[in-house]
Structures are given as C-alpha cells and as structure tokens.
Amino acid sequence: MSESTIEQIVTSDGYRHHVRRWVPDERPKGFVLCLHGIQSHSGWYGYSSGKLCEAGYEVIFIDRRGSGLNQPERGHARHHDRLINDVVQALEDLRIRRNEIAPTVPVTLLGLSWGGKLASVVAARRQELIDGLALLYPGIRSRFEASILDNVKLSLAREAELFEKLIPIPLDDPGLFTGQSESQTFIRNDNLSLRNVTVSFLLANRELDKLTQEAPPEIRCPSILMLAGKDQIIDNPATRQWYGSLASQERAFFEYTDACHTLEFEPDRDQWIGDLTGWLNDLTLTT
C-alpha cells in the first residue's frame, strides 16, 4: 500500500493546513484534491487514497481548518467564503504543480459527505480550476437538516455575537457512518474527529447550503456521484434529483445498495474504488 507524507500549506490569512499527500512512483495520470466530511479528516481515507495512488494518481487530502491535524480554531470558520477560498488556493497551488510535472493531465476535486457540499460550490464558482468533480455520498441534502427552530436559534446567536459558542455535531453515533463494528470503534476512539463546531461555522454552513442549491447550472465539468444505499445521513433521492440538474453533460452515477454512509469502511470497498478509478481513467483519456 502506498504511504502518504504529511505536509503543510499556508492559506492567504496565514492559517497552516495539514495535508496528506500520496505521490505515485511514475509521472501522475492525474491529480485528485480531496475534501472530507464535517466530523472526519484525511486520516480516515488512507486505504482509498493509497489505492488511487497505486493506480497512478497523486492524491492530496487537505484537513479543513479547525479539523483533523489542524488544532487552531477548532471547529471554527469565520465565514463561508473563507472555507471556499481555502479550497480555491489549494487548487491553484495544485495546478501550478500539475503544470510543472504533467501539464496535460486532469485535476479532479473530490468531496466526501459534508465536503461534497463545499466541493460543489467551488466547482460552480471556479470551474476553470478543475477538470472533473467527484461527489461521494455528498452532503447536498441531509437527513439532519436544521429545523425552523434551529435556524431561529442560530440567527439569535448571530445577533448576540456568540460566534465562538460550541455546538455538538448531531452525529455522535458511529453506527450512522458504518455497520462495521471495528470501524465504529475506530470512529468512537478517534481523537482527531471533530465533535463540536462553532456558531460561526454553522452560519457558514447555512450559506453554503444556499449556494449548493444554486450551483447546478454552473457545474459543467464531467462529474460522478457515488451513493450508499443504506445511508442514514444523506437524503439519497433528493441528492440524485439535485445531481440530475447539473449543467454537465457527462454525469456518471453509482449506488452501492448494501453500503452504509462512509464507503471507506465497507468490507467490499475495492468495488467502489475500482469504479472511481475507472472514471478517473476515462477522464484522463478525454482531457
């Protein structure tokens, strides 16, 4: 299995993001920048990232500010544009590297779970930076969406300027992520997992929700959607409807009937990794 290195990138406001990078032995067939979920981090996805690397792809998995290996401002985001700009800068840096070592290969933005929401907004805003969009059980529409009362409370917290007040993430049951007992134990004991976010993060998330629903007409690049049939977090029918409205004319779709939310933890994970690799290979041939 290919091993990663841990690096840092500094974004425009001086924040240092930890990044796991998998680099193939030969010239890369493509580059894949990955965004994790609200609670997870890059350390959850070593198996699939290593497999993609073995298939010839350079994989860059960035820990979102305040998540994973990034300890400053834990669970915090000052503004939704700050989260977007972090990804934009990472893509700009990646394209510079791509142009230096393999200028004709594609750059794919991959978003998992909550990261799929952020990836979709970036793809709509800065489509010139990516050649493909991969959405794995993305948080486009969730079964845990805020109620009217929740939104009223959030607005009141904003008016009171309680921006750094911590709120528990309502995903404290590892069984929501996977049916595998070993993986549930890993999630339960993972000290890097995020358990709380700030009011400011939730406000940023609310804005991202709005932008996500407006994004489909602006997403024109080749795209792939991969869903887990037994997902207890994602609203699969609503997500498929959203995906069907993308402006892209090249849309691939896979659903794994017996899988739970985090495909990474499924016993037959080589199947979906193979499907994703095949899609990336086709993208490489057409760009």
Coordinates of C-alpha atoms in Angstrom, one line a residue:
M1 CA 0.0 0.0 0.0
S2 CA 1.3 3.4 -0.9
E3 CA 2.2 5.6 2.1
S4 CA 1.4 9.3 2.5
T5 CA 3.6 12.2 3.6
I6 CA 2.2 14.9 5.9
E7 CA 2.8 18.4 4.7
Q8 CA 1.5 21.9 5.4
I9 CA 0.1 24.6 3.1
V10 CA -0.4 28.2 4.3
T11 CA -3.5 30.0 3.0
S12 CA -3.8 33.7 2.5
D13 CA -4.8 34.5 6.1
G14 CA -1.7 32.7 7.4
Y15 CA -3.5 29.6 8.6
R16 CA -1.4 26.4 8.3
H17 CA -3.4 23.4 7.0
H18 CA -2.1 19.9 7.4
V19 CA -2.2 17.9 4.2
R20 CA -1.7 14.2 3.5
R21 CA -0.2 13.6 0.0
W22 CA 0.2 10.3 -1.9
V23 CA 2.7 10.5 -4.8
P24 CA 3.0 7.7 -7.4
D25 CA 6.4 6.4 -8.5
E26 CA 5.8 7.4 -12.1
R27 CA 4.5 10.6 -13.7
P28 CA 0.9 11.1 -12.4
K29 CA -2.0 10.2 -14.6
G30 CA -4.0 12.9 -12.8
F31 CA -4.3 14.9 -9.6
V32 CA -7.1 14.5 -7.0
L33 CA -7.7 17.1 -4.3
C34 CA -10.0 15.6 -1.6
L35 CA -12.3 17.3 1.0
H36 CA -13.5 15.4 4.0
G37 CA -16.8 15.4 6.0
I38 CA -17.8 17.6 8.9
Q39 CA -16.6 15.2 11.5
S40 CA -13.9 13.2 9.7
H41 CA -10.5 14.1 8.5
S42 CA -7.9 12.9 6.0
G43 CA -6.7 10.1 8.3
W44 CA -10.0 8.2 7.7
Y45 CA -9.2 7.7 4.0
G46 CA -5.8 6.2 3.8
Y47 CA -6.9 3.0 2.1
S48 CA -8.7 4.5 -0.9
S49 CA -6.1 7.3 -1.3
G50 CA -3.3 4.7 -1.4
K51 CA -5.2 2.6 -3.9
L52 CA -5.7 5.7 -6.2
C53 CA -2.0 6.4 -5.9
E54 CA -1.2 2.8 -6.9
A55 CA -3.4 3.4 -9.9
G56 CA -1.2 6.3 -10.9
Y57 CA -2.9 9.3 -9.3
E58 CA -1.4 11.9 -7.0
V59 CA -3.8 12.4 -4.1
I60 CA -3.8 15.5 -1.9
F61 CA -6.1 15.3 1.1
I62 CA -6.4 18.6 3.0
D63 CA -7.7 18.8 6.5
R64 CA -10.2 21.6 6.7
R65 CA -9.2 24.4 9.0
G66 CA -10.1 23.5 12.6
S67 CA -10.3 19.8 11.8
G68 CA -8.1 16.7 11.9
L69 CA -4.5 17.6 12.5
N70 CA -5.3 21.3 12.5
Q71 CA -5.6 22.3 16.1
P72 CA -6.0 26.2 15.9
E73 CA -9.6 27.5 15.8
R74 CA -11.0 24.0 16.4
G75 CA -14.4 23.6 14.8
H76 CA -14.5 27.2 13.7
A77 CA -14.9 29.0 10.4
R78 CA -15.1 32.8 10.3
H79 CA -17.1 32.9 7.0
H80 CA -18.2 30.6 4.3
D81 CA -16.0 32.5 1.8
R82 CA -13.0 31.6 3.9
L83 CA -13.7 27.9 3.5
I84 CA -14.2 28.4 -0.2
N85 CA -11.0 30.4 -0.6
D86 CA -9.0 27.7 1.2
V87 CA -10.0 25.2 -1.4
V88 CA -9.5 27.6 -4.3
Q89 CA -6.0 28.3 -3.1
A90 CA -5.2 24.6 -2.7
L91 CA -6.4 24.1 -6.3
E92 CA -4.4 27.0 -7.7
D93 CA -1.3 25.6 -6.0
L94 CA -2.0 22.1 -7.3
R95 CA -2.5 23.4 -10.9
I96 CA 0.9 25.1 -10.7
R97 CA 2.4 21.7 -9.6
R98 CA 0.5 19.9 -12.4
N99 CA 1.8 22.4 -15.0
E100 CA 5.3 21.8 -13.9
I101 CA 5.4 18.0 -13.9
A102 CA 2.4 16.7 -16.0
P103 CA 0.8 19.7 -17.8
T104 CA -1.8 17.7 -19.8
V105 CA -3.4 15.5 -17.1
P106 CA -6.7 16.4 -15.3
V107 CA -7.2 17.9 -11.9
T108 CA -10.2 16.4 -10.1
L109 CA -11.9 17.8 -7.0
L110 CA -13.3 15.1 -4.8
G111 CA -15.8 15.8 -1.9
L112 CA -16.9 13.3 0.6
S113 CA -20.0 13.7 2.8
W114 CA -20.1 17.4 4.0
G115 CA -17.0 18.0 1.8
G116 CA -19.2 17.3 -1.2
K117 CA -21.2 20.5 -0.4
L118 CA -18.0 22.6 -0.4
A119 CA -16.7 20.9 -3.5
S120 CA -19.9 21.6 -5.4
V121 CA -19.8 25.3 -4.5
V122 CA -16.1 25.6 -5.5
A123 CA -16.9 23.8 -8.8
A124 CA -19.6 26.2 -9.6
R125 CA -17.6 29.3 -8.7
R126 CA -14.2 28.4 -10.1
Q127 CA -14.9 25.9 -12.8
E128 CA -11.7 26.8 -14.6
L129 CA -9.7 25.2 -11.8
I130 CA -11.0 21.7 -12.2
D131 CA -11.4 19.1 -14.9
G132 CA -13.7 16.8 -13.0
L133 CA -15.9 16.7 -9.9
A134 CA -16.3 13.5 -7.8
L135 CA -19.0 13.5 -5.2
L136 CA -19.1 10.6 -2.7
Y137 CA -22.2 10.4 -0.5
P138 CA -22.1 14.2 -0.6
G139 CA -23.9 16.4 2.0
I140 CA -26.0 18.1 -0.7
R141 CA -29.2 17.1 1.1
S142 CA -29.1 15.6 4.6
R143 CA -31.5 13.8 6.8
F144 CA -30.1 16.0 9.6
E145 CA -31.1 19.4 8.1
A146 CA -31.8 22.2 10.5
S147 CA -35.4 22.8 11.6
I148 CA -37.1 26.2 11.5
L149 CA -36.5 26.4 15.3
D150 CA -32.8 25.6 14.8
N151 CA -32.4 28.4 12.3
V152 CA -34.2 30.8 14.6
K153 CA -31.8 29.9 17.4
L154 CA -28.8 30.3 15.1
S155 CA -30.0 33.7 14.0
L156 CA -30.4 34.8 17.6
A157 CA -26.9 33.5 18.4
R158 CA -25.6 35.6 15.5
E159 CA -27.4 38.7 16.7
A160 CA -25.9 38.1 20.2
E161 CA -22.5 37.7 18.6
L162 CA -21.9 34.3 20.1
F163 CA -19.8 33.3 17.2
E164 CA -17.4 31.1 19.1
K165 CA -20.0 29.2 21.1
L166 CA -19.6 25.5 20.6
I167 CA -22.5 23.3 19.4
P168 CA -22.3 19.5 19.3
I169 CA -22.4 17.9 15.9
P170 CA -25.5 15.7 15.8
L171 CA -23.7 12.6 14.5
D172 CA -22.4 11.1 17.8
D173 CA -23.5 7.5 16.9
P174 CA -20.7 5.7 14.9
G175 CA -23.4 3.5 13.5
L176 CA -24.6 6.3 11.3
F177 CA -21.3 6.1 9.4
T178 CA -20.8 2.3 9.2
G179 CA -22.2 -1.0 10.1
Q180 CA -18.7 -2.5 10.7
S181 CA -18.0 -2.9 14.4
E182 CA -14.3 -2.4 14.1
S183 CA -14.7 0.8 12.2
Q184 CA -17.3 2.0 14.7
T185 CA -14.7 1.5 17.4
F186 CA -12.2 3.5 15.4
I187 CA -14.6 6.4 15.0
R188 CA -15.6 6.3 18.6
N189 CA -12.0 6.5 19.8
D190 CA -10.6 8.8 17.2
N191 CA -9.2 11.8 19.0
L192 CA -8.9 13.8 15.7
S193 CA -12.6 13.5 14.9
L194 CA -14.5 16.8 15.3
R195 CA -17.3 16.6 17.9
N196 CA -18.3 20.3 18.1
V197 CA -18.5 23.3 15.8
T198 CA -19.0 27.0 16.5
V199 CA -22.0 29.1 15.8
S200 CA -19.8 30.9 13.1
F201 CA -19.2 27.5 11.4
L202 CA -22.9 26.8 11.4
L203 CA -23.6 30.2 9.9
A204 CA -21.1 29.5 7.2
N205 CA -22.7 26.1 6.6
R206 CA -26.1 27.7 6.2
E207 CA -24.7 30.0 3.5
L208 CA -23.0 27.0 1.8
D209 CA -26.4 25.2 1.8
K210 CA -27.9 28.1 -0.1
L211 CA -25.0 28.2 -2.6
T212 CA -25.2 24.5 -3.1
Q213 CA -28.8 24.6 -4.2
E214 CA -27.9 27.4 -6.7
A215 CA -24.8 25.6 -8.0
P216 CA -26.1 23.0 -10.6
P217 CA -26.4 25.4 -13.6
E218 CA -22.8 26.4 -13.2
I219 CA -21.3 22.9 -12.9
R220 CA -20.3 21.9 -16.4
C221 CA -17.3 19.6 -15.9
P222 CA -17.5 15.8 -16.1
S223 CA -18.9 14.5 -12.8
I224 CA -19.5 11.4 -10.8
L225 CA -21.9 10.7 -7.9
M226 CA -21.5 7.7 -5.6
L227 CA -24.1 6.9 -3.0
A228 CA -24.5 4.3 -0.2
G229 CA -27.9 2.6 -0.5
K230 CA -28.3 2.3 3.3
D231 CA -27.1 5.8 4.1
Q232 CA -28.7 7.1 7.3
I233 CA -27.2 10.6 6.9
I234 CA -27.7 11.6 3.3
D235 CA -31.1 12.0 1.6
N236 CA -30.3 10.0 -1.4
P237 CA -33.4 10.7 -3.6
A238 CA -33.1 14.5 -3.1
T239 CA -29.3 14.3 -3.8
R240 CA -30.0 12.3 -7.0
Q241 CA -32.5 14.9 -8.1
W242 CA -30.0 17.7 -7.4
Y243 CA -27.3 15.8 -9.4
G244 CA -29.6 15.3 -12.3
S245 CA -30.0 19.1 -12.7
L246 CA -26.3 19.7 -13.2
A247 CA -25.4 21.5 -16.4
S248 CA -22.7 18.9 -17.1
Q249 CA -23.5 16.5 -20.0
E250 CA -21.1 13.9 -18.7
R251 CA -22.5 12.5 -15.5
A252 CA -21.7 9.1 -14.1
F253 CA -23.7 7.5 -11.2
F254 CA -23.1 4.6 -8.9
E255 CA -25.1 3.4 -5.9
Y256 CA -24.0 0.6 -3.6
T257 CA -27.2 -1.0 -2.4
D258 CA -25.9 -2.6 0.8
A259 CA -23.4 0.1 1.8
C260 CA -23.6 2.4 4.8
H261 CA -22.6 6.1 4.6
T262 CA -18.8 6.0 4.7
L263 CA -17.9 3.8 1.8
E264 CA -14.3 3.8 3.1
F265 CA -15.3 1.4 5.9
E266 CA -17.3 -1.0 3.8
P267 CA -15.9 -4.6 3.5
D268 CA -16.2 -4.5 -0.3
R269 CA -14.6 -1.1 -0.7
D270 CA -12.4 -2.2 -3.5
Q271 CA -15.5 -2.2 -5.7
W272 CA -16.3 1.5 -5.4
I273 CA -12.6 2.4 -5.5
G274 CA -12.3 0.4 -8.8
D275 CA -15.4 2.2 -10.2
L276 CA -13.9 5.6 -9.2
T277 CA -10.5 4.7 -10.7
G278 CA -12.2 3.6 -13.9
W279 CA -14.0 7.0 -14.1
L280 CA -10.7 8.8 -13.5
N281 CA -9.0 6.8 -16.2
D282 CA -11.8 7.8 -18.7
L283 CA -11.4 11.4 -17.6
T284 CA -7.7 11.2 -18.3
L285 CA -8.3 9.9 -21.8
T286 CA -10.8 12.7 -22.6
T287 CA -8.9 15.8 -21.3

